[in-house]
Every structure is written in C-alpha cells, then in structure tokens.
CSV table of C-alpha atoms in Angstrom, one decimal:
chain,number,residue,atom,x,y,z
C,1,UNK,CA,62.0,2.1,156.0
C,2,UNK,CA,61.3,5.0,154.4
C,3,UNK,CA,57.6,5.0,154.2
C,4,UNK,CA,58.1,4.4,158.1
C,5,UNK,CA,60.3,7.6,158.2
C,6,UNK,CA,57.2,9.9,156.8
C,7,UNK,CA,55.1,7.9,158.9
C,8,UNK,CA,57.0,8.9,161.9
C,9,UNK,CA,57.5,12.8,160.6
C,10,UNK,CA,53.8,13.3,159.8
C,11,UNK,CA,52.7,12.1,163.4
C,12,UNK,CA,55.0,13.9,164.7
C,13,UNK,CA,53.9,17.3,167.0
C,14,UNK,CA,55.7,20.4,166.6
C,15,UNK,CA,58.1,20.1,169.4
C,16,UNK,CA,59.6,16.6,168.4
C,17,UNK,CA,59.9,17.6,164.8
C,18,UNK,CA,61.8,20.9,166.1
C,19,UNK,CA,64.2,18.7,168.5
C,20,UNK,CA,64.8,16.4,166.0
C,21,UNK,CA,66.0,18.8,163.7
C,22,UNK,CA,67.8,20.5,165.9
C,23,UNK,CA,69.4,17.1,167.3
C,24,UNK,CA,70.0,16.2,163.7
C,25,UNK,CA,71.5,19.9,162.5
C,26,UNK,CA,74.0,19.6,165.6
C,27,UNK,CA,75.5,15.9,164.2
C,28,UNK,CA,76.2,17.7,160.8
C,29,UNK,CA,77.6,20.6,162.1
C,30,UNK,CA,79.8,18.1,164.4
C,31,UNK,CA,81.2,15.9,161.8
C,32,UNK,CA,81.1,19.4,159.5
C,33,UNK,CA,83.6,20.8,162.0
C,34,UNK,CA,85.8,17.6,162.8
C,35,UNK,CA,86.7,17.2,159.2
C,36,UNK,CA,90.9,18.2,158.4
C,37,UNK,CA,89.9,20.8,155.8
C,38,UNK,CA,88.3,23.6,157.5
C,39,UNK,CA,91.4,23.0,160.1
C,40,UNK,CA,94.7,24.5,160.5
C,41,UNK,CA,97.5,22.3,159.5
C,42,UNK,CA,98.5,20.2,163.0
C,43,UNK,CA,95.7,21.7,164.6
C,44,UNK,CA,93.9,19.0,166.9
C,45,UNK,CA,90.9,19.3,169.0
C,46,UNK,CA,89.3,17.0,171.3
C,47,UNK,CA,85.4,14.9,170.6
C,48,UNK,CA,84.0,16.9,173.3
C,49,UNK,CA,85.3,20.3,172.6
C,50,UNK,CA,84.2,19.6,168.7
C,51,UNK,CA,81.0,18.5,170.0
C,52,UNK,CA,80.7,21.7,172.5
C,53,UNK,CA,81.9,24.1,169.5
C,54,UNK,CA,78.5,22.2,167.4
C,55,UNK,CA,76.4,22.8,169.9
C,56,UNK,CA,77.6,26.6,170.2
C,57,UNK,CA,77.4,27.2,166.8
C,58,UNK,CA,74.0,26.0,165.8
C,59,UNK,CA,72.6,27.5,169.1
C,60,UNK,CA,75.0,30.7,168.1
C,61,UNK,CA,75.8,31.5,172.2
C,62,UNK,CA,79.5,32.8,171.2
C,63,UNK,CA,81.4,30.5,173.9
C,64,UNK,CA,84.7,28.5,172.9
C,65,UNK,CA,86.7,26.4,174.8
C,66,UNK,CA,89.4,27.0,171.8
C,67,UNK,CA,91.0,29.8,170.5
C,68,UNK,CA,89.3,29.5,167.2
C,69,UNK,CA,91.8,31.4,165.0
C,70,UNK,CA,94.5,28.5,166.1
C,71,UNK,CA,92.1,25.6,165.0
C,72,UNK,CA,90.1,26.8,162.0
C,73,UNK,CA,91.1,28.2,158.5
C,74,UNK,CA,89.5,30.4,156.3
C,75,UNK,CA,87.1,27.9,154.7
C,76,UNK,CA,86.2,27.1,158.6
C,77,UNK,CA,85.4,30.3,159.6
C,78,UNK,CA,82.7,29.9,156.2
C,79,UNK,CA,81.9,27.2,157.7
C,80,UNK,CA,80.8,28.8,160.9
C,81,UNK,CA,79.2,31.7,159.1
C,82,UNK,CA,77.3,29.0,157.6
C,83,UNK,CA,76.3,27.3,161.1
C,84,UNK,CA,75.4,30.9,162.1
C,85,UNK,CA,72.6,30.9,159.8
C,86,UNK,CA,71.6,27.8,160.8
C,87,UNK,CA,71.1,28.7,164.1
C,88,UNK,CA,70.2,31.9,163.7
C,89,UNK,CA,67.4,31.7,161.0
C,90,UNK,CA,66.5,28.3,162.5
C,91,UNK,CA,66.1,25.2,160.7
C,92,UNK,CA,62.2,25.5,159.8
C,93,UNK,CA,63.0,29.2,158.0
C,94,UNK,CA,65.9,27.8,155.9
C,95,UNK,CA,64.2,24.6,154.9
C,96,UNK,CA,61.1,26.9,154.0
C,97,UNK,CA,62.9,29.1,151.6
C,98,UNK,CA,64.9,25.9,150.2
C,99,UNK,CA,61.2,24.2,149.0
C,100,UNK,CA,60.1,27.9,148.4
C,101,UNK,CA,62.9,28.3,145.5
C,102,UNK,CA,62.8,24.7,144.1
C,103,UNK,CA,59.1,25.7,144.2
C,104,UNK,CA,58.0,23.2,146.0
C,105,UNK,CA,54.6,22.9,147.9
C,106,UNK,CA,54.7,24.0,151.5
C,107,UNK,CA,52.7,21.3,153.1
C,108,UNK,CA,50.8,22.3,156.4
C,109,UNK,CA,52.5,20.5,158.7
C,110,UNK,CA,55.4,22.4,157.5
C,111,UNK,CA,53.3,25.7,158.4
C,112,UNK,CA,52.8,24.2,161.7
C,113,UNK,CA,56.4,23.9,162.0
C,114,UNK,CA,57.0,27.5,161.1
C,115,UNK,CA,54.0,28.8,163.2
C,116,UNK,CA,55.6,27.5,166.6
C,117,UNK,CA,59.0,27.9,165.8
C,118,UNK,CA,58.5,31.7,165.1
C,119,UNK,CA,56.0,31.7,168.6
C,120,UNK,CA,53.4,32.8,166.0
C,121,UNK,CA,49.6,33.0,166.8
C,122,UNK,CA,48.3,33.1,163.1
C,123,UNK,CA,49.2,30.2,160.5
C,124,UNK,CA,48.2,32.3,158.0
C,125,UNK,CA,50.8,34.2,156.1
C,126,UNK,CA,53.8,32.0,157.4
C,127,UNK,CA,55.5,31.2,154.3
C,128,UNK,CA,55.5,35.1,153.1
C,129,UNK,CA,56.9,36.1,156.6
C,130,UNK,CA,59.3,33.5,156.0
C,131,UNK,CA,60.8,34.8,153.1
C,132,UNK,CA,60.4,38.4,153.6
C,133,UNK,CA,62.1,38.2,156.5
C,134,UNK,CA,65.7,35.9,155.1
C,135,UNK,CA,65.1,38.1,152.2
C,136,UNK,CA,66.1,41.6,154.3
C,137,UNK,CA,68.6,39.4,156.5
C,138,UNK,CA,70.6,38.4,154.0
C,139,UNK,CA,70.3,41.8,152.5
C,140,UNK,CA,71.0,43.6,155.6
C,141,UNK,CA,74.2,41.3,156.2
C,142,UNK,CA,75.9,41.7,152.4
C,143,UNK,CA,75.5,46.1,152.4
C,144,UNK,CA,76.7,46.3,155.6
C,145,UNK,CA,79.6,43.6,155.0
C,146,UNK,CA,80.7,45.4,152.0
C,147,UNK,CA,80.6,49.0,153.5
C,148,UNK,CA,82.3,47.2,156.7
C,149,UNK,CA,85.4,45.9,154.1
C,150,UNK,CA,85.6,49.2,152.2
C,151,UNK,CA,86.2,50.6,155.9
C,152,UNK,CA,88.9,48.1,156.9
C,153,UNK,CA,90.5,48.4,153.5
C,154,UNK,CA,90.3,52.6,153.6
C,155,UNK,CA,91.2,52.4,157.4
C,156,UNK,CA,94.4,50.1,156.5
C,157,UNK,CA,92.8,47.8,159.1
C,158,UNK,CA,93.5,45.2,156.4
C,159,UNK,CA,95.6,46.2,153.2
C,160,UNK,CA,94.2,44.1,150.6
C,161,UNK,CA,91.0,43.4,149.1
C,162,UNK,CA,90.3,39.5,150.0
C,163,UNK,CA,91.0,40.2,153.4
C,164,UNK,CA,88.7,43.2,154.1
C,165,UNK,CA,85.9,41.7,153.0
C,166,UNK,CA,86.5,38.4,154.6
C,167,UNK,CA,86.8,40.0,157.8
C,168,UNK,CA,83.6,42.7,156.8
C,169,UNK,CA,81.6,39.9,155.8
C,170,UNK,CA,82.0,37.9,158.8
C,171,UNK,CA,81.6,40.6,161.2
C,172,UNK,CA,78.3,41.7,159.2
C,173,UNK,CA,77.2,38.3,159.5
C,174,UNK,CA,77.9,37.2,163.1
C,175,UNK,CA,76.8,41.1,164.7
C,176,UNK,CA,73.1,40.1,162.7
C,177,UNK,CA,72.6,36.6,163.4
C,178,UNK,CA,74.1,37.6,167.2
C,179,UNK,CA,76.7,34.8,167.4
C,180,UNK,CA,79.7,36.9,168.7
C,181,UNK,CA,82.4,34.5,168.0
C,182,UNK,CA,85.9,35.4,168.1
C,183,UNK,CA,88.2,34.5,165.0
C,184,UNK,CA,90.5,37.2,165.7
C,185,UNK,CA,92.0,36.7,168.8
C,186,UNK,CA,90.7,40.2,170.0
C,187,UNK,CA,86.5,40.4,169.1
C,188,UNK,CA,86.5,44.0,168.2
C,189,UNK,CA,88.7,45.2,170.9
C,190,UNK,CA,90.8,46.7,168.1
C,191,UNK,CA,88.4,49.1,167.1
C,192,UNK,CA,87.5,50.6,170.1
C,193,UNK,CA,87.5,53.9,169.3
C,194,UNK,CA,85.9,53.8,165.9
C,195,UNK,CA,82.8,55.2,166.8
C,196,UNK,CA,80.9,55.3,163.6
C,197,UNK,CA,82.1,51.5,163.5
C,198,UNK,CA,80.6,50.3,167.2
C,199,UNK,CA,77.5,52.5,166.3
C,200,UNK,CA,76.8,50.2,163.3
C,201,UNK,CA,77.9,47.3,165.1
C,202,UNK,CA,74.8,47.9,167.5
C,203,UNK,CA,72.7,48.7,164.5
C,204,UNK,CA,73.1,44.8,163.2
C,205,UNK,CA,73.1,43.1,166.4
C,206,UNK,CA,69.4,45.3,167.2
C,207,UNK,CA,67.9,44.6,163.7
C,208,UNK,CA,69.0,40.2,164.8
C,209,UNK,CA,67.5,40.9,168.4
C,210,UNK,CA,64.1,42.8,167.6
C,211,UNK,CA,62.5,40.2,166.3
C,212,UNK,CA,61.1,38.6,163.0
C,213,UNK,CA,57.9,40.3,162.6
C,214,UNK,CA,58.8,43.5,164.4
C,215,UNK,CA,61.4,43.8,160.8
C,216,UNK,CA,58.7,42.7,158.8
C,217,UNK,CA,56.0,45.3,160.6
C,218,UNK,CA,58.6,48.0,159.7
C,219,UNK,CA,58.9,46.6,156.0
C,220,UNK,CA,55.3,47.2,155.7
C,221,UNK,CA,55.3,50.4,157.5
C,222,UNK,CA,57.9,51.4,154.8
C,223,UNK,CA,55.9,50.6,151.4
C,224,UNK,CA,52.7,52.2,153.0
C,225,UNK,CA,54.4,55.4,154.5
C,226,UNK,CA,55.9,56.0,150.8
C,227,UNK,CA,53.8,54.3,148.5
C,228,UNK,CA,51.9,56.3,145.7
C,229,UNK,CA,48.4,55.1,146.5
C,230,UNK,CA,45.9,57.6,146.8
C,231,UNK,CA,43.6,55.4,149.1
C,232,UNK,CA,45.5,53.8,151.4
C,233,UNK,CA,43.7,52.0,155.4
C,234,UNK,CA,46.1,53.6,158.0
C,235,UNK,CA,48.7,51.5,159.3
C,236,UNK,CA,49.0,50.2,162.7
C,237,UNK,CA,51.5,48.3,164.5
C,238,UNK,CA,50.5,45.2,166.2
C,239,UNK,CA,50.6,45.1,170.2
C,240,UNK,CA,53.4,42.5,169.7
C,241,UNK,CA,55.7,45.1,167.7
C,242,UNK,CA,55.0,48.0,170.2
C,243,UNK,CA,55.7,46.1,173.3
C,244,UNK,CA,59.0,44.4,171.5
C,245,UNK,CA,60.2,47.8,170.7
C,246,UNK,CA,59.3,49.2,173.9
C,247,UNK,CA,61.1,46.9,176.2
C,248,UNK,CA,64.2,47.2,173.9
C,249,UNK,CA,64.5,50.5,174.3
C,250,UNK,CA,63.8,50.5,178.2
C,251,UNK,CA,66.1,47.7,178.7
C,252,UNK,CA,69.2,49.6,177.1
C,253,UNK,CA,68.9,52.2,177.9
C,254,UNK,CA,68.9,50.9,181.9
C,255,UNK,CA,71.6,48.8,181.4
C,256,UNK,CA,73.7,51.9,179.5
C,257,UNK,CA,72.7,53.5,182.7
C,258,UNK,CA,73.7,51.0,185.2
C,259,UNK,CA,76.7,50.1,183.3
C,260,UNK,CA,77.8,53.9,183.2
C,261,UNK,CA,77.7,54.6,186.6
C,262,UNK,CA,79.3,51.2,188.0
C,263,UNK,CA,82.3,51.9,185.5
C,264,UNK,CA,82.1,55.4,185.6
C,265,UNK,CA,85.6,55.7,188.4
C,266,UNK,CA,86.4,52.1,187.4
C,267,UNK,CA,87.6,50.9,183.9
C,268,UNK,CA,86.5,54.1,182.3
C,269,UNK,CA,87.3,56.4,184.8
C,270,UNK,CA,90.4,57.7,182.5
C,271,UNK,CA,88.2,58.0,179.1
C,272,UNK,CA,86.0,61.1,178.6
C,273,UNK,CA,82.1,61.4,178.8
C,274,UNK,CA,81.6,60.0,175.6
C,275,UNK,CA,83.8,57.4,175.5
C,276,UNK,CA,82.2,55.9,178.7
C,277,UNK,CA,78.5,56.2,177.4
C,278,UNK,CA,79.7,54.9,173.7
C,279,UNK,CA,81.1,51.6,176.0
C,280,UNK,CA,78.3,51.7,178.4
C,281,UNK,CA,75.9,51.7,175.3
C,282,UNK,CA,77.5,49.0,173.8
C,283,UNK,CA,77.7,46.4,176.2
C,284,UNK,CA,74.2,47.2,177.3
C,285,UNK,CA,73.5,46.1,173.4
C,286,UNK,CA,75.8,43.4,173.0
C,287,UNK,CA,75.8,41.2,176.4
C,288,UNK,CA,72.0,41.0,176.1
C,289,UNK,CA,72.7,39.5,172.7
C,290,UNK,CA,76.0,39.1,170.7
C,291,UNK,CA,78.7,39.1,172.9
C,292,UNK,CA,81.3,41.0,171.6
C,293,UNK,CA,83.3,43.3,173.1
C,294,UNK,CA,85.3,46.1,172.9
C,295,UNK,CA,88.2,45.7,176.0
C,296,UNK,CA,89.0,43.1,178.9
C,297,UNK,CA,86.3,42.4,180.5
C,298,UNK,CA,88.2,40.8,183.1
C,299,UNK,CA,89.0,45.0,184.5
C,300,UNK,CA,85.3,45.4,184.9
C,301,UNK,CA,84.1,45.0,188.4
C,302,UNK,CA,82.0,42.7,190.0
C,303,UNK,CA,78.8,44.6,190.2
C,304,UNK,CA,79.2,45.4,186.2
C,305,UNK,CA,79.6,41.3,186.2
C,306,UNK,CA,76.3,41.3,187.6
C,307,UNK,CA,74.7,43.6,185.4
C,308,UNK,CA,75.7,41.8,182.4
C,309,UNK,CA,75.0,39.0,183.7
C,310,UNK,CA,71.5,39.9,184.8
C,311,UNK,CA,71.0,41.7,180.9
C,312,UNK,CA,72.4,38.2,179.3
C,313,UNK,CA,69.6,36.5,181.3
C,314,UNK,CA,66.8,39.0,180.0
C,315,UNK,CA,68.7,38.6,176.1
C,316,UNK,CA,66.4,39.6,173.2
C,317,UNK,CA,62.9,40.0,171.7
C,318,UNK,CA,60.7,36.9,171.2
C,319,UNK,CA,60.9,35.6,167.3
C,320,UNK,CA,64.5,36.8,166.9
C,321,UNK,CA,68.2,35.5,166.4
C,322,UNK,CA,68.8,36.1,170.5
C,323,UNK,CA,68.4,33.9,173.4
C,324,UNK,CA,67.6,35.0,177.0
C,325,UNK,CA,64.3,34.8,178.7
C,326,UNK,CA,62.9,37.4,176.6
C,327,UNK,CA,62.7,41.0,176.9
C,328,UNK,CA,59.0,41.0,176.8
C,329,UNK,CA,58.3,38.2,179.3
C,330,UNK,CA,60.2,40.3,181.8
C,331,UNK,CA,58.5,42.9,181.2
C-alpha cells in the first residue's frame, strides 16, 4: 500500500500534488477545529460551518459564519494562528523547511513542487528562497508582536502581561500572513485613532502582500547596499520586483483616492483631513488583502462598496500570502 502511495506521489504533476495537499491540509484543519479543547465550554457549531471555518482558515480569506470569540478559546485562537501559516506560507514552503531542519534531502520533485507553487520561472535556488523567506516572516511577525504587546500593555489596552502579548502576537501574525480574522468582537475598530498603530498595521499586511521574492530581492539589496566589500557587481532588481512594487504603489494609492473622495461628506465627513486619508489609506491597504477594519463598514456607501469590492478582486502581488487576481495581471 505504501509502495503504491509513493508510486502515486512520484507520478504525480505539480497541480495534483498541490490539490491534494491542500485537500488533505483542510481535513486536518477540520477535525483540528471540531475537537472540545480549542472550544469554549457549551460552545457548539454545526459540520458545515466547521468545515467552512477549515476551508477559510487554510485559504486565510478572513470570512466566519461564527462569532469566533463565542466558539474558540485561547488554545483555538493558536490554533488558527497555526492554520494561518499554513495557508499563508503554503504547504510546499512549510514541508520544505521541516526536511530542511531534520536535514533531509530535498528531492526534485519537491523543487518542482516549490517552483510552481511560488509561480517561479527558475528551479534553481528554490530551497534557499524557501528558507530565506520563512526565516524573515517569522522574524517580521515575533518583533512586531512584541512591540505590538508592549503597546497594548503601556496603552492599558490590556493590563497584564499574558494578555498583551496574546493579543500582539496574533494581531502580528494575522496582519502578515493577511488572514484578518476577528477574535475580538471588534477587528481593530478599537484603535482607530492610534495612528502610529494602523500605520504599522499596513506595514505587516504590505510586507504579506508584496510578494515572496520581492522580500527576498530587498534582503539582498540590503547585504549589498551595506556590505564591506570593496568589489562588489551592481545590484539590480528583477523586472518581476519592479513591476510588483510598482502596481502596489499605483493601486493604493487610487483606491486611497477613490475611497477619500466617495467618503469624504459621507462616513468621514465629521473627522478632519487626516483622519479621512489615514482611513482612506487603510482600507485601500487592507480590503485588497487582510480585511480588517477600523469602523462599520455597513455606514459606508454603496459606491465605496464597489470600490472595495473591485480592490478585493485585484488583491495582492503574485508569490505572496494575498489572494485576488493579482495586482500585476491587471496591470
């Protein structure tokens, strides 16, 4: 049976091994979530909307049918931070670095796996971008979860310890990998007004959404800007990274725009100048991506409806933790 298994795996193309693991990623997370222990005591929830929650997780789109802070503990909301990964990272990366640290050999079908999962036109150098690029995600997402607790904790958000950097971990987490789900009750609508905080916010959710080799590109750009060599080739960033970057920029800065002036004498019309661009600029950020947000979205109007809706379609940059057509196919 089992020699049938690798049979199967090694005949396999890259799009049925990639479904399959995906298939097989959302049973665990299924039967991860349905167990009593990451629940609230008496809290109940039906196959489907289990199954749904699953789905949403390892696909890390940000929709419940559930209040989540009702059904899931502490040790759930791990749990999704877990699944966020998961989805985020996708299965191919975290397997990678898994066989990478039991140093194992990466086989080339693996490679393949990587290569087309990452919508990479080179095989070579996949298991280095690999871990490069989980290496500065998870580094990205413990700084800024710690400087996000000491925040709560100075701000008296949350008064002790534990809670503050529950809370900053998770938002860390969930702003990079661009899940937006909400465990509060209120996303971030709490700290609307906290400037510095939204600014930072956007920060994590852009650095999820730019896309895996656009970090990496900047990584390199880093050590060769201020290394000590005395001979060093001149650095150039591929067309991939310019365009990426370049249709990020142009597509916030429209929406911020568009969202700016359709709100301007609606929902924001009582908040100053720059209090409507700090919303308008993050809603341009986050409905293309994470899908957090920072007041009732049920007070914005129908053409703002339309513009998010029309930014969520475009989403993020190929190779990245966002969905979305694809800022770069659109433009």
């Amino acid at each position: 049976m089992i020699h049938k298994l690798k049979e199967l795996y090694r005949g396999a193309t890259p799009i049925q091994s990639l479904v399959t693991y995906y298939a097989l990623a959302t049973v665990a997370a299924f039967i991860l979530l349905s167990l009593p222990c990451f629940k609230n005591p008496g809290a109940k929830i039906s196959f489907l909307d289990t199954l749904f929650m699953a789905i949403s997780t390892i696909s890390v789109t940000g929709l419940t049918t559930f209040p989540i802070e009702q059904v899931y503990n502490q040790g759930g909301v791990v749990l999704l931070e877990f699944l966020f990964q998961v989805g985020g990272f996708g299965i191919t990366m975290l397997s990678t670095v898994a066989l990478v640290i039991a140093g194992k050999r990466i086989s080339l079908h693996q490679r393949q796996l990587i290569q087309f999962d990452m919508n990479q036109p080179r095989l070579s150098g996949m298991v280095r971008l690999v871990t490069s690029v989980f290496g500065l995600m998870i580094f990205v997402q413990i700084v800024f979860g710690v400087i996000f607790a000491a925040y709560f904790k100075a701000t008296g958000v949350w008064t002790t310890w534990p809670a503050a950097f529950f809370h900053g971990i998770y938002v860390s987490v969930s702003s990079v990998t661009n899940a937006g789900f909400d465990v509060t009750g209120n996303s971030i609508i709490p700290f609307r007004h906290h400037y510095g905080f939204l600014f930072i916010v956007m920060i994590l959710i852009i650095i999820g959404s730019i896309g895996y080799p656009v970090l990496i590109e900047c990584e390199n750009w880093a050590f060769y800007k201020f290394s000590k060599q005395t001979t060093k080739r001149r650095f150039r960033f591929s067309l991939f990274a310019k365009m990426a970057v370049f249709f990020a920029v142009f597509f916030f800065i429209v929406g911020t725009i568009l969202i700016y002036f359709s709100e301007m004498r609606g929902t924001l019309s009582r908040q100053d100048w720059f209090d409507k661009l700090m919303t308008a600029m993050f809603y341009s950020v986050s409905s293309r991506n994470a899908g957090l947000q920072i007041n009732d979205m049920a007070e914005f109007n129908t053409t703002t409806i339309l513009i998010l809706a029309i930014l969520m379609f475009i989403g993020a940059s190929p190779s990245s933790v966002g969905g979305g057509v694809r800022t770069t196919t659109v433009g």
